[in-house]
PDB file of C-alpha atoms in Angstrom:
ATOM      1  CA  UNK X 132      -9.311  -1.033   9.139  1.00 45.00           C
ATOM      2  CA  UNK X 133      -5.804  -1.189  10.587  1.00 53.00           C
ATOM      3  CA  UNK X 134      -6.765  -3.827  13.129  1.00 65.00           C
ATOM      4  CA  UNK X 135      -8.656  -5.949  10.580  1.00 81.00           C
ATOM      5  CA  UNK X 136      -6.187  -8.550   9.279  1.00 85.00           C
ATOM      6  CA  UNK X 137      -8.519  -9.556   6.441  1.00 88.00           C
ATOM      7  CA  UNK X 138      -8.712  -5.979   5.145  1.00 86.00           C
ATOM      8  CA  UNK X 139      -4.945  -5.609   5.429  1.00 89.00           C
ATOM      9  CA  UNK X 140      -4.541  -8.857   3.452  1.00 91.00           C
ATOM     10  CA  UNK X 141      -6.827  -7.507   0.711  1.00 92.00           C
ATOM     11  CA  UNK X 142      -4.805  -4.303   0.568  1.00 93.00           C
ATOM     12  CA  UNK X 143      -1.437  -6.016   0.194  1.00 93.00           C
ATOM     13  CA  UNK X 144      -2.918  -8.517  -2.270  1.00 95.00           C
ATOM     14  CA  UNK X 145      -4.230  -5.619  -4.355  1.00 95.00           C
ATOM     15  CA  UNK X 146      -0.818  -3.928  -4.314  1.00 94.00           C
ATOM     16  CA  UNK X 147       0.950  -7.160  -5.318  1.00 96.00           C
ATOM     17  CA  UNK X 148      -0.019  -6.707  -8.958  1.00 97.00           C
ATOM     18  CA  UNK X 149       2.099  -4.314 -11.080  1.00 96.00           C
ATOM     19  CA  UNK X 150      -0.894  -3.048 -13.089  1.00 97.00           C
ATOM     20  CA  UNK X 151      -2.803  -2.175  -9.914  1.00 97.00           C
ATOM     21  CA  UNK X 152       0.277  -0.477  -8.433  1.00 96.00           C
ATOM     22  CA  UNK X 153       0.498   1.548 -11.641  1.00 96.00           C
ATOM     23  CA  UNK X 154      -3.130   2.604 -11.233  1.00 97.00           C
ATOM     24  CA  UNK X 155      -2.575   3.579  -7.591  1.00 96.00           C
ATOM     25  CA  UNK X 156       0.514   5.556  -8.636  1.00 95.00           C
ATOM     26  CA  UNK X 157      -1.512   7.409 -11.277  1.00 96.00           C
ATOM     27  CA  UNK X 158      -4.354   8.076  -8.829  1.00 97.00           C
ATOM     28  CA  UNK X 159      -1.914   9.475  -6.275  1.00 94.00           C
ATOM     29  CA  UNK X 160      -1.575  12.454  -8.660  1.00 95.00           C
ATOM     30  CA  UNK X 161      -5.342  13.024  -8.699  1.00 96.00           C
ATOM     31  CA  UNK X 162      -8.658  11.507  -9.811  1.00 97.00           C
ATOM     32  CA  UNK X 163      -8.836   9.805 -13.218  1.00 97.00           C
ATOM     33  CA  UNK X 164     -11.438   8.153 -15.383  1.00 96.00           C
ATOM     34  CA  UNK X 165     -11.267   4.440 -16.111  1.00 96.00           C
ATOM     35  CA  UNK X 166     -10.250   5.284 -19.685  1.00 95.00           C
ATOM     36  CA  UNK X 167      -7.383   7.468 -18.459  1.00 96.00           C
ATOM     37  CA  UNK X 168      -6.184   4.675 -16.179  1.00 96.00           C
ATOM     38  CA  UNK X 169      -6.377   2.189 -19.053  1.00 96.00           C
ATOM     39  CA  UNK X 170      -4.353   4.292 -21.535  1.00 94.00           C
ATOM     40  CA  UNK X 171      -0.826   3.275 -20.482  1.00 94.00           C
ATOM     41  CA  UNK X 172      -1.749  -0.354 -19.796  1.00 95.00           C
ATOM     42  CA  UNK X 173      -1.577  -3.114 -22.393  1.00 94.00           C
ATOM     43  CA  UNK X 174      -4.919  -4.671 -21.475  1.00 95.00           C
ATOM     44  CA  UNK X 175      -8.584  -4.432 -22.350  1.00 94.00           C
ATOM     45  CA  UNK X 176     -10.904  -1.970 -20.669  1.00 94.00           C
ATOM     46  CA  UNK X 177     -12.771  -4.866 -19.030  1.00 94.00           C
ATOM     47  CA  UNK X 178      -9.483  -6.121 -17.513  1.00 96.00           C
ATOM     48  CA  UNK X 179      -8.809  -2.635 -16.145  1.00 96.00           C
ATOM     49  CA  UNK X 180     -12.278  -2.615 -14.590  1.00 96.00           C
ATOM     50  CA  UNK X 181     -11.581  -5.979 -12.942  1.00 97.00           C
ATOM     51  CA  UNK X 182      -8.343  -4.605 -11.494  1.00 97.00           C
ATOM     52  CA  UNK X 183     -10.204  -1.533 -10.247  1.00 97.00           C
ATOM     53  CA  UNK X 184     -12.771  -3.788  -8.572  1.00 97.00           C
ATOM     54  CA  UNK X 185      -9.933  -5.453  -6.640  1.00 97.00           C
ATOM     55  CA  UNK X 186      -8.573  -2.029  -5.627  1.00 97.00           C
ATOM     56  CA  UNK X 187     -12.038  -0.906  -4.525  1.00 96.00           C
ATOM     57  CA  UNK X 188     -12.629  -4.111  -2.537  1.00 95.00           C
ATOM     58  CA  UNK X 189      -9.331  -3.510  -0.753  1.00 94.00           C
ATOM     59  CA  UNK X 190     -10.420   0.016   0.194  1.00 94.00           C
ATOM     60  CA  UNK X 191      -7.520   1.659  -1.665  1.00 95.00           C
ATOM     61  CA  UNK X 192      -9.652   3.235  -4.398  1.00 97.00           C
ATOM     62  CA  UNK X 193     -13.111   4.794  -4.571  1.00 96.00           C
ATOM     63  CA  UNK X 194     -15.053   5.427  -7.737  1.00 96.00           C
ATOM     64  CA  UNK X 195     -18.084   7.420  -8.704  1.00 96.00           C
ATOM     65  CA  UNK X 196     -20.101   7.245 -11.895  1.00 94.00           C
ATOM     66  CA  UNK X 197     -21.390  10.504 -13.307  1.00 91.00           C
ATOM     67  CA  UNK X 198     -23.269   9.958 -16.534  1.00 94.00           C
ATOM     68  CA  UNK X 199     -21.215   7.577 -18.641  1.00 94.00           C
ATOM     69  CA  UNK X 200     -17.882   8.343 -16.977  1.00 94.00           C
ATOM     70  CA  UNK X 201     -16.583   6.451 -13.948  1.00 95.00           C
ATOM     71  CA  UNK X 202     -14.034   8.546 -12.062  1.00 97.00           C
ATOM     72  CA  UNK X 203     -11.667   6.901  -9.603  1.00 98.00           C
ATOM     73  CA  UNK X 204      -9.676   8.392  -6.769  1.00 97.00           C
ATOM     74  CA  UNK X 205      -7.296   7.160  -4.135  1.00 95.00           C
ATOM     75  CA  UNK X 206      -8.589   6.550  -0.599  1.00 93.00           C
ATOM     76  CA  UNK X 207      -5.728   8.067   1.443  1.00 88.00           C
ATOM     77  CA  UNK X 208      -6.989   6.719   4.772  1.00 87.00           C
ATOM     78  CA  UNK X 209      -6.473   3.167   3.501  1.00 86.00           C
ATOM     79  CA  UNK X 210      -2.894   3.952   2.516  1.00 85.00           C
ATOM     80  CA  UNK X 211      -2.335   5.492   5.944  1.00 86.00           C
ATOM     81  CA  UNK X 212      -3.503   2.237   7.510  1.00 83.00           C
ATOM     82  CA  UNK X 213      -0.969   0.222   5.521  1.00 85.00           C
ATOM     83  CA  UNK X 214       1.725   2.802   6.238  1.00 89.00           C
ATOM     84  CA  UNK X 215       0.993   2.584   9.950  1.00 90.00           C
ATOM     85  CA  UNK X 216       1.204  -1.219   9.901  1.00 90.00           C
ATOM     86  CA  UNK X 217       4.524  -1.120   8.017  1.00 92.00           C
ATOM     87  CA  UNK X 218       5.950   1.580  10.318  1.00 95.00           C
ATOM     88  CA  UNK X 219       5.131  -0.483  13.403  1.00 94.00           C
ATOM     89  CA  UNK X 220       7.207  -3.345  12.025  1.00 94.00           C
ATOM     90  CA  UNK X 221      10.009  -1.007  10.908  1.00 95.00           C
ATOM     91  CA  UNK X 222      10.245   0.544  14.375  1.00 95.00           C
ATOM     92  CA  UNK X 223      10.344  -2.887  16.001  1.00 96.00           C
ATOM     93  CA  UNK X 224      13.240  -3.967  13.792  1.00 95.00           C
ATOM     94  CA  UNK X 225      15.078  -0.679  14.263  1.00 95.00           C
ATOM     95  CA  UNK X 226      14.904  -1.126  18.041  1.00 96.00           C
ATOM     96  CA  UNK X 227      16.121  -4.712  17.757  1.00 95.00           C
ATOM     97  CA  UNK X 228      19.007  -3.737  15.510  1.00 96.00           C
ATOM     98  CA  UNK X 229      19.928  -0.852  17.830  1.00 94.00           C
ATOM     99  CA  UNK X 230      20.048  -3.291  20.761  1.00 95.00           C
ATOM    100  CA  UNK X 231      22.168  -5.694  18.712  1.00 95.00           C
ATOM    101  CA  UNK X 232      24.526  -2.835  17.807  1.00 94.00           C
ATOM    102  CA  UNK X 233      24.816  -1.871  21.479  1.00 91.00           C
ATOM    103  CA  UNK X 234      25.502  -5.486  22.441  1.00 92.00           C
ATOM    104  CA  UNK X 235      28.168  -5.889  19.771  1.00 93.00           C
ATOM    105  CA  UNK X 236      29.835  -2.616  20.802  1.00 91.00           C
ATOM    106  CA  UNK X 237      29.878  -3.741  24.455  1.00 90.00           C
ATOM    107  CA  UNK X 238      31.273  -7.156  23.469  1.00 89.00           C
ATOM    108  CA  UNK X 239      34.005  -5.508  21.400  1.00 85.00           C
ATOM    109  CA  UNK X 240      34.873  -3.143  24.278  1.00 81.00           C
ATOM    110  CA  UNK X 241      35.037  -6.010  26.789  1.00 83.00           C
ATOM    111  CA  UNK X 242      37.376  -7.995  24.518  1.00 82.00           C
ATOM    112  CA  UNK X 243      39.852  -5.100  24.376  1.00 71.00           C
TER     113      UNK X 243
END
C-alpha cells in the first residue's frame, strides 16, 4: 500500500475531514459500533455510515457485521503506511536543515 500513490491519496483524503478524524481517534482506543461512533457527532446515522465507507475505502478502517450490529476497528497497518511515508519526508527535511545549519556555521566561522 505504501508504494501505491492512489491508496495514499485516499488515506489522506479520508483523514482530511474532521468527523472522520474523530472516528479514527475513537477507534484508536478500540473497536466500536456504528452507533457508538455516531454518538458524539452532530449528524445522521446514514451520514456516519457514508463517512465510514470513505474510511473503509481508504483502508484505515475495517468493519464486520454480526447480527444487526456493525462493529468497526482501526486497520493499524494502513496507519503505519502513512506514518512511514510521512517519516521519509521528515527525515529528508531534517537532513537538509542539518546541512544548511552546517553551512551557515561554516560561513559564520569563515567571516570571523
